[in-house]
Tab-separated table of C-alpha atoms in Angstrom:
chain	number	residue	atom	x	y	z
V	1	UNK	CA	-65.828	-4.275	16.838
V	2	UNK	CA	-61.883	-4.311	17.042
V	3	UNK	CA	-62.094	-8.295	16.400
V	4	UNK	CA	-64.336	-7.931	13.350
V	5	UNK	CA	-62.043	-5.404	11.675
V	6	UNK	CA	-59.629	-7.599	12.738
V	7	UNK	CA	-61.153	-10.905	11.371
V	8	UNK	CA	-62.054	-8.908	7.595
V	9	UNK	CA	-57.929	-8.269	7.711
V	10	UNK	CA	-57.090	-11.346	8.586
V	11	UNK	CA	-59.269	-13.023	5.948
V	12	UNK	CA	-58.472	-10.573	3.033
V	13	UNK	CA	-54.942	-10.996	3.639
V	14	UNK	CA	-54.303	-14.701	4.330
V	15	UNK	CA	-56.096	-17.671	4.365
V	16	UNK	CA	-56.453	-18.948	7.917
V	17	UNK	CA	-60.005	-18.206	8.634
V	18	UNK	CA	-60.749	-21.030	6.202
V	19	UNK	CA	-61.464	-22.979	9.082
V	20	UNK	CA	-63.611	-20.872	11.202
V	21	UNK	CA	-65.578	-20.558	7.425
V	22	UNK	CA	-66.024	-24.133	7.149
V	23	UNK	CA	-67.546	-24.571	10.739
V	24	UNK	CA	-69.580	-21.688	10.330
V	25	UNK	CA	-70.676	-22.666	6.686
V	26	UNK	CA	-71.821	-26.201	8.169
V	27	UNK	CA	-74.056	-23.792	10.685
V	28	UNK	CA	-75.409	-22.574	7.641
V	29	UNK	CA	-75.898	-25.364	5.783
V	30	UNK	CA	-79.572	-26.329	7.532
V	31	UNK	CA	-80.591	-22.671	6.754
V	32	UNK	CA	-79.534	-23.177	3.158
V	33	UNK	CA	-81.359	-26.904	2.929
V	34	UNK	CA	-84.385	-25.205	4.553
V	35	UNK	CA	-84.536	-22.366	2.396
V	36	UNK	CA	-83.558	-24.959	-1.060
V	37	UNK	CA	-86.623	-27.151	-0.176
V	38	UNK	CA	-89.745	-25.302	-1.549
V	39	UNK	CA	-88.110	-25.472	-5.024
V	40	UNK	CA	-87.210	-29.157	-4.402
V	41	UNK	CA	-90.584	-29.949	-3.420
V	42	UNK	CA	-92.002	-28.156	-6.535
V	43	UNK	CA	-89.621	-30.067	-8.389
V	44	UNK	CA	-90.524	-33.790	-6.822
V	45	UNK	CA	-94.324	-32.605	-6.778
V	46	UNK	CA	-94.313	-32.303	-10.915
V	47	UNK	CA	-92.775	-35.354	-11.115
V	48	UNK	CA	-95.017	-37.386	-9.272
V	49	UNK	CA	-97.808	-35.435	-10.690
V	50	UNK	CA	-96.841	-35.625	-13.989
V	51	UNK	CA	-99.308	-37.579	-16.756
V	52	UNK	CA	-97.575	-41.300	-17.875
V	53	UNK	CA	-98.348	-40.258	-21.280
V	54	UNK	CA	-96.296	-36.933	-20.763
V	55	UNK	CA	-93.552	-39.132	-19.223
V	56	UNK	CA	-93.765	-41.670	-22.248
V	57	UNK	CA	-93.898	-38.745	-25.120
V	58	UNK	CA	-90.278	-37.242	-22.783
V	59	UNK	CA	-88.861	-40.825	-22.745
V	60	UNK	CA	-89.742	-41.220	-26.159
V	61	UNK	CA	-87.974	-37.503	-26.847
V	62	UNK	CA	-84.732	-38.720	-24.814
V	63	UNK	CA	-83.820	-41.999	-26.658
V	64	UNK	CA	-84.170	-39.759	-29.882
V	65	UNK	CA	-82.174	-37.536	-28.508
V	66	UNK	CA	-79.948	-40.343	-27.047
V	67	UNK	CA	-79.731	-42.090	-30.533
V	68	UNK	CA	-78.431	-38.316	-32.110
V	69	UNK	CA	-75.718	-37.917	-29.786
V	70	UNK	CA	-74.172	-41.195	-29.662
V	71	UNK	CA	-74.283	-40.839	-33.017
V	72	UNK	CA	-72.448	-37.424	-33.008
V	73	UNK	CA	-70.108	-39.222	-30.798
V	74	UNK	CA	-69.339	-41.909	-32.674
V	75	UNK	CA	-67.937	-39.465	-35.581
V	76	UNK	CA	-66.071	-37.617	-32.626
V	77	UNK	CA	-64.398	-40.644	-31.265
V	78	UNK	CA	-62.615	-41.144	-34.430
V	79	UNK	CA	-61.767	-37.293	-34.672
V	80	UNK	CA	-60.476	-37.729	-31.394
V	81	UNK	CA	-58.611	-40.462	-32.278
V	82	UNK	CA	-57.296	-39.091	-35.388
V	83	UNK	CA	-55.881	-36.357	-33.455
V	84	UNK	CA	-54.108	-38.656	-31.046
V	85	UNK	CA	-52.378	-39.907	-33.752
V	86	UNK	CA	-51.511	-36.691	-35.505
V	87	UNK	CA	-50.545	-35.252	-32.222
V	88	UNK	CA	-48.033	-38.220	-31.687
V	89	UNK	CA	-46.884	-37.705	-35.253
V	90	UNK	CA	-45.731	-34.300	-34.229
V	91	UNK	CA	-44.803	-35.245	-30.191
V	92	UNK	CA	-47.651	-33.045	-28.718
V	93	UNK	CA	-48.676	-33.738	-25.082
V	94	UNK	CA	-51.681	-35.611	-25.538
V	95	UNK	CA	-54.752	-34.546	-23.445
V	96	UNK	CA	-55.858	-37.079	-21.307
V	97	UNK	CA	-59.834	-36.139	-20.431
V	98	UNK	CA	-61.376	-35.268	-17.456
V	99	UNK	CA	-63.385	-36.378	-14.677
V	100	UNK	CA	-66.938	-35.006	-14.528
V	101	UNK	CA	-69.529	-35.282	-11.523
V	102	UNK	CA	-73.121	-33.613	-11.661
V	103	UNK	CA	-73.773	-30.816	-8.849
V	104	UNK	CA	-76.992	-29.085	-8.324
V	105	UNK	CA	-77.097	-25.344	-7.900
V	106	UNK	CA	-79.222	-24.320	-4.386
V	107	UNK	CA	-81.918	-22.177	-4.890
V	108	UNK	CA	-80.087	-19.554	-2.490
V	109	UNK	CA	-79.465	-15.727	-2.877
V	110	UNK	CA	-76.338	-13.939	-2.089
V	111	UNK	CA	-75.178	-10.996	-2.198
V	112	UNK	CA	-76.816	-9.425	-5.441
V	113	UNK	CA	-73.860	-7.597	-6.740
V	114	UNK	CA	-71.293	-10.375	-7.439
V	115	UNK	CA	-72.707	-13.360	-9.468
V	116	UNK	CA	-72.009	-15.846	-7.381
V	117	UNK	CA	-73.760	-19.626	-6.884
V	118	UNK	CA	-73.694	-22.048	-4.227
V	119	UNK	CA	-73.579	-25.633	-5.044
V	120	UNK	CA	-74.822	-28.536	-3.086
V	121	UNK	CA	-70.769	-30.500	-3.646
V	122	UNK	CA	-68.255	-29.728	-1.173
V	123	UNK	CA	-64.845	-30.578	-0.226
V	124	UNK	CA	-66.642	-34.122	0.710
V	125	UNK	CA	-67.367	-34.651	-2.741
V	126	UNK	CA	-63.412	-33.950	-3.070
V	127	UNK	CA	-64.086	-30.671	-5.012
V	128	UNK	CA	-61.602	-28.073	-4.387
V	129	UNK	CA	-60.743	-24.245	-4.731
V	130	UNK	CA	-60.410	-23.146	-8.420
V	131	UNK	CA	-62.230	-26.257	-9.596
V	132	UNK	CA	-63.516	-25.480	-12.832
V	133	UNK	CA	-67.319	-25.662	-13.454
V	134	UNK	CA	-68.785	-26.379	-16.965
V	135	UNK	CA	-72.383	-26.654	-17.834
V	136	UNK	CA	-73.964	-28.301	-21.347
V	137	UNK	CA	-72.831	-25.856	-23.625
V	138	UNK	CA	-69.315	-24.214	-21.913
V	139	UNK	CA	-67.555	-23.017	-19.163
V	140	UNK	CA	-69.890	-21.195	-16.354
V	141	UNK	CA	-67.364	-20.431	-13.496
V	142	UNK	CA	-65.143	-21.820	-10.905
V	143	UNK	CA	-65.167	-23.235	-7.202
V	144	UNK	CA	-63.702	-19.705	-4.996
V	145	UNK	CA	-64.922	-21.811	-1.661
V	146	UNK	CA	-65.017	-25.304	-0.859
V	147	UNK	CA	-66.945	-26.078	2.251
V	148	UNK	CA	-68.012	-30.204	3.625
V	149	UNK	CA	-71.188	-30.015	1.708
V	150	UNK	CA	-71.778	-27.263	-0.172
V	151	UNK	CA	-69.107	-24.650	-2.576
V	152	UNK	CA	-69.636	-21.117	-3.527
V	153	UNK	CA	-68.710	-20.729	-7.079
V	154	UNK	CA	-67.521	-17.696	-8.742
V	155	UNK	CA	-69.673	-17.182	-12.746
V	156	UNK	CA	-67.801	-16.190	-15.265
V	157	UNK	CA	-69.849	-12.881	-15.983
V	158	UNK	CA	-68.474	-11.780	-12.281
V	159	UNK	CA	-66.617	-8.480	-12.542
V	160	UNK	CA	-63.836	-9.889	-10.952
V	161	UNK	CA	-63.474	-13.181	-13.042
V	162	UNK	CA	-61.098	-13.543	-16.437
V	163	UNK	CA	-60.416	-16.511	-18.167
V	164	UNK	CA	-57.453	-17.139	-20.498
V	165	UNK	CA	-58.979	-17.785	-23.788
V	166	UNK	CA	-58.193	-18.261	-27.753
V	167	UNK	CA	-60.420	-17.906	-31.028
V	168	UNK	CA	-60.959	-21.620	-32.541
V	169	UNK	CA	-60.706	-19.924	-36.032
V	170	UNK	CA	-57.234	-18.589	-35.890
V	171	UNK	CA	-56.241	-19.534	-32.498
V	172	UNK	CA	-55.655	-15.252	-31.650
V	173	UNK	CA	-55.135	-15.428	-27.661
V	174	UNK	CA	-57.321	-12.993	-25.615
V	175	UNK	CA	-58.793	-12.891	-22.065
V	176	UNK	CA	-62.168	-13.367	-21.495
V	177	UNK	CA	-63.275	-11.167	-18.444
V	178	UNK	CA	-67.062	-10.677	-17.144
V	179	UNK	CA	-68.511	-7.635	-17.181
V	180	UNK	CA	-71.286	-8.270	-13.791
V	181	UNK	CA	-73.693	-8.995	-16.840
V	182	UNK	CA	-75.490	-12.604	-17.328
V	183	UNK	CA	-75.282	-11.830	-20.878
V	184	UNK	CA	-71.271	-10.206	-21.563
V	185	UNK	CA	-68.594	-11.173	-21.558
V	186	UNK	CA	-65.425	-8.331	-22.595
V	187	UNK	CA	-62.531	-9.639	-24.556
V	188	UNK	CA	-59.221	-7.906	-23.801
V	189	UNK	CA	-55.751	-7.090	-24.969
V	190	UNK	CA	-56.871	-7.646	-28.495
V	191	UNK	CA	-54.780	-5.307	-30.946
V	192	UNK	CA	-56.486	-3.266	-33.274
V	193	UNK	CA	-54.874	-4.739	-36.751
V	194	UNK	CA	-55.897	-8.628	-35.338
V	195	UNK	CA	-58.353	-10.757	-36.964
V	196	UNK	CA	-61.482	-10.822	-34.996
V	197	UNK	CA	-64.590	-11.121	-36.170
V	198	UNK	CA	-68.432	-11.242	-34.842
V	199	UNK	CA	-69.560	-15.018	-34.550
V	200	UNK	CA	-66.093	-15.827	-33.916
V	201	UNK	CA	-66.457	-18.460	-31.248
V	202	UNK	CA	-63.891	-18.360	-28.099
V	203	UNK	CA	-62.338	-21.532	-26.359
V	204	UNK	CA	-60.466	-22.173	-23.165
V	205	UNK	CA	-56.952	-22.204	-24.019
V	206	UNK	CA	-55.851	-24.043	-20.627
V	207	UNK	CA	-52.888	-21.454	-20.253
V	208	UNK	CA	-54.101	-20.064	-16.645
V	209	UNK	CA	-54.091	-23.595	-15.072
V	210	UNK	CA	-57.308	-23.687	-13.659
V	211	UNK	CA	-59.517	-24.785	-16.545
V	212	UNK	CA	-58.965	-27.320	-18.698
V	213	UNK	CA	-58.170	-26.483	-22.751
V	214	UNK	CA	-60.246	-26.065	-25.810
V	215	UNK	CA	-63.932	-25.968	-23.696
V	216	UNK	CA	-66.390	-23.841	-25.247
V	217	UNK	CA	-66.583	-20.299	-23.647
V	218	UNK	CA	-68.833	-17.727	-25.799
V	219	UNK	CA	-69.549	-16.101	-29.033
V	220	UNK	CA	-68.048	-12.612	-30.461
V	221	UNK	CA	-71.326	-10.575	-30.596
V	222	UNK	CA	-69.783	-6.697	-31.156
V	223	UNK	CA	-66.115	-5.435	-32.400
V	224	UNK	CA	-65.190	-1.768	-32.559
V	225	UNK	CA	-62.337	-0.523	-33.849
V	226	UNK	CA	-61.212	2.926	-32.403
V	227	UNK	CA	-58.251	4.692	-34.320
V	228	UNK	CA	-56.591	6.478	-31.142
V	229	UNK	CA	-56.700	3.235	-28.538
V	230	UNK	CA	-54.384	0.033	-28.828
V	231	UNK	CA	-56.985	-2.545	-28.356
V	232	UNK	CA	-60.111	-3.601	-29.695
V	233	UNK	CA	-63.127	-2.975	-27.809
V	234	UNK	CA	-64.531	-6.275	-28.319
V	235	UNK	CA	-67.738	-8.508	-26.379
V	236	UNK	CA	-69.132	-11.833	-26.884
V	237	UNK	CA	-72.367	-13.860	-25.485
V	238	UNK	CA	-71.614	-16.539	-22.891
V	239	UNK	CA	-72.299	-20.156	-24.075
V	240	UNK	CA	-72.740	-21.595	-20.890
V	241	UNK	CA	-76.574	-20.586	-19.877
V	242	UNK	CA	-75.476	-18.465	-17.106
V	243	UNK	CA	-78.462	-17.985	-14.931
V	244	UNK	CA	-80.392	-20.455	-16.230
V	245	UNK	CA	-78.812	-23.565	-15.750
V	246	UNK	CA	-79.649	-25.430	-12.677
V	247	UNK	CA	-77.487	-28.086	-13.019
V	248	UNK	CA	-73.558	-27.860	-13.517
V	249	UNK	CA	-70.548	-30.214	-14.134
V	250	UNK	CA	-67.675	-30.325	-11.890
V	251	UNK	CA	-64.101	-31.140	-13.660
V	252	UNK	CA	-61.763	-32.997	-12.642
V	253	UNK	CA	-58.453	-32.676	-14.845
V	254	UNK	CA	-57.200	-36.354	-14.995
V	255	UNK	CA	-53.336	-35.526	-15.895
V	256	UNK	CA	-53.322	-32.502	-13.209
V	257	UNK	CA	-54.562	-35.761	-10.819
V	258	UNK	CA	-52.048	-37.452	-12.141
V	259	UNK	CA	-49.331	-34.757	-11.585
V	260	UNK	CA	-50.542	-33.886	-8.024
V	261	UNK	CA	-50.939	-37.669	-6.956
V	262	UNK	CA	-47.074	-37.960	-7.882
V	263	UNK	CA	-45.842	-35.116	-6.103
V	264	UNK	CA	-47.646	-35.958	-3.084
V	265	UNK	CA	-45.705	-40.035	-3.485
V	266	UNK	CA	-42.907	-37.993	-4.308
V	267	UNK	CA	-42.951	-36.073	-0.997
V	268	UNK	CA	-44.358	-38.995	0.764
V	269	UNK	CA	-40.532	-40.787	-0.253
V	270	UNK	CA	-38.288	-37.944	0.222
V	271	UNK	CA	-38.717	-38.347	3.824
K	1	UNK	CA	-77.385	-12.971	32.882
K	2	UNK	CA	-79.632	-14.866	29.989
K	3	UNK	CA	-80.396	-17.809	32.340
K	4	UNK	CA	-82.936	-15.930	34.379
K	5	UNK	CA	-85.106	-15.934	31.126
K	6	UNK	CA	-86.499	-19.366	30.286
K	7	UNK	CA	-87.760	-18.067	26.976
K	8	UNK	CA	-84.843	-16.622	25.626
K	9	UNK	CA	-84.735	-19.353	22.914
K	10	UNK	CA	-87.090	-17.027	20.560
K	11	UNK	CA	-84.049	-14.443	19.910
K	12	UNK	CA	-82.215	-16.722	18.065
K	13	UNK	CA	-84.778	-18.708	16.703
K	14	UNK	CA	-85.861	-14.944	15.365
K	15	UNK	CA	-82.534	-13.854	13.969
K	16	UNK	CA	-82.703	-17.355	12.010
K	17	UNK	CA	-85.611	-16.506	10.592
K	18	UNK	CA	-84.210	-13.397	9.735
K	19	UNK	CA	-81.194	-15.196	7.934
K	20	UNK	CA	-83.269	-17.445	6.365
K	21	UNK	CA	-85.640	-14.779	4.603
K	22	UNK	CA	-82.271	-12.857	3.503
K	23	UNK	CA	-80.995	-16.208	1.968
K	24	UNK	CA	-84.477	-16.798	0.015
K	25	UNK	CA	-84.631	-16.713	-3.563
K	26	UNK	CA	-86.114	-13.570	-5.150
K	27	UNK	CA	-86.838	-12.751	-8.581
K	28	UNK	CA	-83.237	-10.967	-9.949
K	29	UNK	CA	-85.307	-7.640	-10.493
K	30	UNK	CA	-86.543	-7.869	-6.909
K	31	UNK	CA	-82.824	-8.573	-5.527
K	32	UNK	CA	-81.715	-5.195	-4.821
K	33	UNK	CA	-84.643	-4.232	-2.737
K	34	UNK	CA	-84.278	-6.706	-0.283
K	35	UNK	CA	-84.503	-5.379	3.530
K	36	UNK	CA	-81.591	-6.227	5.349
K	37	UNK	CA	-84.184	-8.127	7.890
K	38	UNK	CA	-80.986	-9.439	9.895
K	39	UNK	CA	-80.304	-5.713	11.186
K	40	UNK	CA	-83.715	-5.132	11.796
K	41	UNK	CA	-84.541	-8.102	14.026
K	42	UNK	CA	-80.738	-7.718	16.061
K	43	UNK	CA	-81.611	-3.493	16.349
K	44	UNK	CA	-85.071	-4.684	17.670
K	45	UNK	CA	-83.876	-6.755	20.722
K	46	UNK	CA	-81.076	-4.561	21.364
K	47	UNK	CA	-83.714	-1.844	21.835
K	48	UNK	CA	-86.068	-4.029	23.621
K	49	UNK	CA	-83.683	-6.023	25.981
K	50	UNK	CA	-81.023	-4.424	25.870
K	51	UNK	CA	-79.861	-5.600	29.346
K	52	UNK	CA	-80.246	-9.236	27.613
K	53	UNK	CA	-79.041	-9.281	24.257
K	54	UNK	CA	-75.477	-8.296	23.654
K	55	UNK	CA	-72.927	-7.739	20.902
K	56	UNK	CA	-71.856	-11.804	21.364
K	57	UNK	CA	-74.733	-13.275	19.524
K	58	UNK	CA	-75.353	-10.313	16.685
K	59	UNK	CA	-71.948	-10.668	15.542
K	60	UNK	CA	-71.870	-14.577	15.867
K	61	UNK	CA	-74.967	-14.215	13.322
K	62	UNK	CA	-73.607	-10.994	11.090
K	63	UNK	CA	-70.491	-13.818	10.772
K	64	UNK	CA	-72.798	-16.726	9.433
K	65	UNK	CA	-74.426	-13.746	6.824
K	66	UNK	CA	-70.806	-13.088	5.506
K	67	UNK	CA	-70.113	-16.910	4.673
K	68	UNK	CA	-73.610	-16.969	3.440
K	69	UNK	CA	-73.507	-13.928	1.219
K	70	UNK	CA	-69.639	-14.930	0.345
K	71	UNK	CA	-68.338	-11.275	1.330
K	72	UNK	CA	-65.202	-11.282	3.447
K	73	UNK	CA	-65.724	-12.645	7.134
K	74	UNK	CA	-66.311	-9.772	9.396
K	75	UNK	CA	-68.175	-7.380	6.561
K	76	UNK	CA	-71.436	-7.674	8.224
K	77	UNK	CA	-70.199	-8.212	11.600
K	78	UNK	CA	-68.690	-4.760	11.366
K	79	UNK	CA	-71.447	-2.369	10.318
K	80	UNK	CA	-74.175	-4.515	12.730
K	81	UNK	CA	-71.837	-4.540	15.563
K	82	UNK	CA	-71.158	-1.069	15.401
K	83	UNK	CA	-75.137	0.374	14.977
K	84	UNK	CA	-76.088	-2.155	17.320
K	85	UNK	CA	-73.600	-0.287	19.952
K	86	UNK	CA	-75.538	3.136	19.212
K	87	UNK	CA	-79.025	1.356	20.022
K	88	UNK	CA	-77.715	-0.105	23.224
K	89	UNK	CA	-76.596	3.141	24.344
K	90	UNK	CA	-79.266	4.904	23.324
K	91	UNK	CA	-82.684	2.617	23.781
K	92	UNK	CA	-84.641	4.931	26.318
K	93	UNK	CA	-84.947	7.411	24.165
K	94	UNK	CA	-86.028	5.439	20.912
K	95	UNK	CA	-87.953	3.221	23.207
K	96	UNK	CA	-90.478	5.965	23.849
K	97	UNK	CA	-90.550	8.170	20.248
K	98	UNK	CA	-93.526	7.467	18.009
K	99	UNK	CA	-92.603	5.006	14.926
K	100	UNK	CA	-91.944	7.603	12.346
K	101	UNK	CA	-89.423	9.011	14.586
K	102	UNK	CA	-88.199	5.438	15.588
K	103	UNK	CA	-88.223	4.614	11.888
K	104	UNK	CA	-86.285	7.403	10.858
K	105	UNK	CA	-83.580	6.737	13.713
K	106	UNK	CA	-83.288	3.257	12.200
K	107	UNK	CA	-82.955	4.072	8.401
K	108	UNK	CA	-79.836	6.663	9.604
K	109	UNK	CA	-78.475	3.372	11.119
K	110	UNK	CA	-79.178	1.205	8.216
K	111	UNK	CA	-77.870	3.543	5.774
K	112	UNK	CA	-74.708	3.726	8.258
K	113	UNK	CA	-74.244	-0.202	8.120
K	114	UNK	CA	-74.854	-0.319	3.675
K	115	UNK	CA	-72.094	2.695	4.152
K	116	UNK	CA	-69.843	0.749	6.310
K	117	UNK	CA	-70.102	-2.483	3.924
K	118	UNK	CA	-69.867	-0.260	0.833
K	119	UNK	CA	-66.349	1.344	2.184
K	120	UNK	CA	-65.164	-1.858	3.124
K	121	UNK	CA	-65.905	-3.312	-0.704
K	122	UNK	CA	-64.416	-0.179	-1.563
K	123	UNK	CA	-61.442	-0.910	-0.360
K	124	UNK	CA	-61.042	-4.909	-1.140
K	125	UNK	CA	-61.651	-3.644	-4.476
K	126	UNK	CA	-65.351	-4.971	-5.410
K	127	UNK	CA	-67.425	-1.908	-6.980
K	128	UNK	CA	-71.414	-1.275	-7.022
K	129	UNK	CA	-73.115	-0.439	-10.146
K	130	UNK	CA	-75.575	1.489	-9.748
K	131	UNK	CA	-75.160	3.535	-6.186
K	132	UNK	CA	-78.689	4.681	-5.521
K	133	UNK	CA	-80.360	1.498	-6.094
K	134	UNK	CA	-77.600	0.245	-3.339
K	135	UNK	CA	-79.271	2.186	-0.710
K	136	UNK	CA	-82.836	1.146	-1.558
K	137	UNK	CA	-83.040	-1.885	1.263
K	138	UNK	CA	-82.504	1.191	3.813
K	139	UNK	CA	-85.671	2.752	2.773
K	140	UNK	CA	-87.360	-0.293	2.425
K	141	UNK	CA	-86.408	-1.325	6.103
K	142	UNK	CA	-87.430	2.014	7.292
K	143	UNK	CA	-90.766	1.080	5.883
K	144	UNK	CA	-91.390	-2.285	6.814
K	145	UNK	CA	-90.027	-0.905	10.744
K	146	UNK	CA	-93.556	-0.993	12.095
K	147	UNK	CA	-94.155	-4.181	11.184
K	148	UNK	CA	-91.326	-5.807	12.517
K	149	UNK	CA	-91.707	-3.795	15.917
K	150	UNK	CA	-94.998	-4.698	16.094
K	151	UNK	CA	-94.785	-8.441	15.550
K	152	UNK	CA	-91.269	-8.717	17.298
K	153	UNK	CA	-93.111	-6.884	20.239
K	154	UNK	CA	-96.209	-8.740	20.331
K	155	UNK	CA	-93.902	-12.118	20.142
K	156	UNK	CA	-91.894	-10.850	23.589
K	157	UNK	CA	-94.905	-9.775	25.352
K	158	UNK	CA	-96.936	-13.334	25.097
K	159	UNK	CA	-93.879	-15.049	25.892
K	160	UNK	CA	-92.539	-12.853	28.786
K	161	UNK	CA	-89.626	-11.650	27.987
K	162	UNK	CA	-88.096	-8.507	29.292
């Protein structure tokens, strides 16, 4: 009794339990792969089962698809290299890129009043705490525990989650916060005369650190103006198909790599 | 104490089980209604053995539900730990009431653990929407009961245990 109550205080205030976590998590993690495989099998099953010409007419689909976006990408490349240059013109810092690697989300519940996720990368996969997560079409959330194999990730529709954020139209600066909602997201600390509009679409501005600049995060879907408050009451639509999605994208920022892998040389030669 | 029993292997292959069917995907309307089948299953053996199961191994598995369900380490361990005390102290008497009394006696207690996790969320800071529908897995444990006592018994009495 006394050494639970003392274990929650322990692991609200500081961060040494991490390690009884991970061993415990890695108990867990048979449950979890036991509980994941029905869907897997489901998954493997329609494969195998599928018709050739089914597989031909989606192979077919892909390389169409294929063709469109490396054409898309093609006009991008030059944007982004266009931008480079302008960005030099004026001595910007120059975004690098990122890192990217595939996880799959488990088929596993938790606790159904946070929207949370577990994913099947862990710290072995070299993902860490506050690692971004993006899916196809925006942000979706960040890494709150790393374990071997598998991560619990935080959505970014969680009550508790905000995200420093900017309009691409004008560039106004706003935080995007979840409102427990797979759908909402609530914009705050907007001021009433700004220019805001619904459709307006929201980016990452990179100013909290933990995810990366100018990545897609939703869509202004409702403004309201109230005469006696200081701030818009303003929401937008997640881009990122939050609850949908099985598969996300883990980033790895390639100039905060850069930075870290220097500081630890750094403190490797201080000695 | 638990060597004497050669079949003690089924409690935690049971509270597993129990783990495993809280971790299992439901359809997101169905999530709020799911029994806390973890509580069940540990309130069962303390009531049925209670000289045999103990306060070591329900915590050890209230521990691997808090890393599982992400809610600080301890959450679960509290409330179970703590209701789990009450039926160890008080097992002859539940052992011999008729289910709707025994049912009754263990929706109190579940109700008491959801209460004990809700204060604690309380005061990390994480709230809960909709309050009523937060109790439904109480009354939906209190239901399913029975079924658990029955098959939980049925388990102990082909294998020996006592």
């Amino acid at each position: 009794m006394a050494l639970s109550a003392a274990a929650m205080l322990t692991d609200h205030r500081h961060q040494h339990l991490q390690e009884v976590r991970n061993s415990l998590s890695q108990a867990l993690y048979p449950l979890q792969y036991l509980v994941n495989l029905p869907s897997r099998l489901a998954n493997w099953s329609s494969e195998i089962f599928s018709s050739h010409g089914q597989l031909l007419q989606e192979n077919q689909r892909l390389k169409q698809q294929q063709l469109l976006l490396q054409a898309r990408l093609q006009k991008l490349e030059i944007i982004d290299s266009e931008n480079a240059r302008l960005r030099e013109l004026l001595h910007a810092s120059f975004k690098v890129g990122e890192n990217v690697l595939v996880a799959e989300m488990l088929a596993v519940d938790m606790d159904p009043y946070r929207q949370q996720v577990v994913i099947n990368k862990g710290s072995n996969d070299d993902a860490y705490e506050g690692q971004p997560l993006i899916d196809a079409h925006g942000i979706i959330g960040q890494i709150i525990h790393a374990y071997p194999y598998s991560s619990e990730a935080l959505l970014l529709t969680d009550l508790s989650h905000s995200i420093p954020a900017q309009l691409n139209r004008n560039g106004l600066r706003t935080i995007v916060s979840g409102t427990g909602k797979t759908n909402q997201l609530e914009l705050l600390y907007i001021s009433n005369s700004a220019d805001i509009r619904i459709g307006d679409r929201i980016i990452s501005s990179g100013l909290g650190r933990i995810f990366p600049a100018n990545y897609p995060i939703g869509v202004v879907s409702s403004v309201k103006h109230y005469p006696g408050r200081d701030f818009v009451e303003a929401y937008a639509t997640p881009s990122a198909h939050v609850g949908r999605s099985r598969e996300v994208l883990l980033v790895w920022d390639k100039a905060k790599l850069a930075a870290d892998t220097q500081a630890t040389e750094a403190a490797k030669a201080r000695p | 104490m638990m060597t004497h029993c050669k079949n003690y292997w089924v409690v935690p292959v049971s509270l597993s089980i129990a783990l495993v069917l809280t971790i299992m995907p439901l359809p997101p309307h169905l999530q709020p209604f799911r029994p806390d089948w973890l509580s069940l299953v540990v309130l069962y053996w303390g009531m049925a053995i209670p000289s045999r199961f103990g306060l070591g191994l329900a915590c050890l598995f209230a521990l691997l539900l808090d890393v599982s369900q992400g809610t600080l380490l301890g959450q679960h361990a509290f409330g179970l730990c703590l209701i789990l005390y009450v039926v160890l102290r008080m097992h002859r008497q539940v052992r011999v009431s008729s289910f709707i009394q025994q049912a009754l006696f263990i929706a109190v207690l579940l109700l008491l653990k959801q209460l004990l996790v809700l204060w604690v969320d309380g005061i990390v800071g994480r709230s809960v929407e909709n309050l009523w529908l937060y109790f439904a897995p109480s009354l939906i444990g209190m239901l399913l009961w029975p079924f658990v006592f029955i098959i939980l018994r049925d388990i102990r009495r082909s294998l020996h245990i006592r």
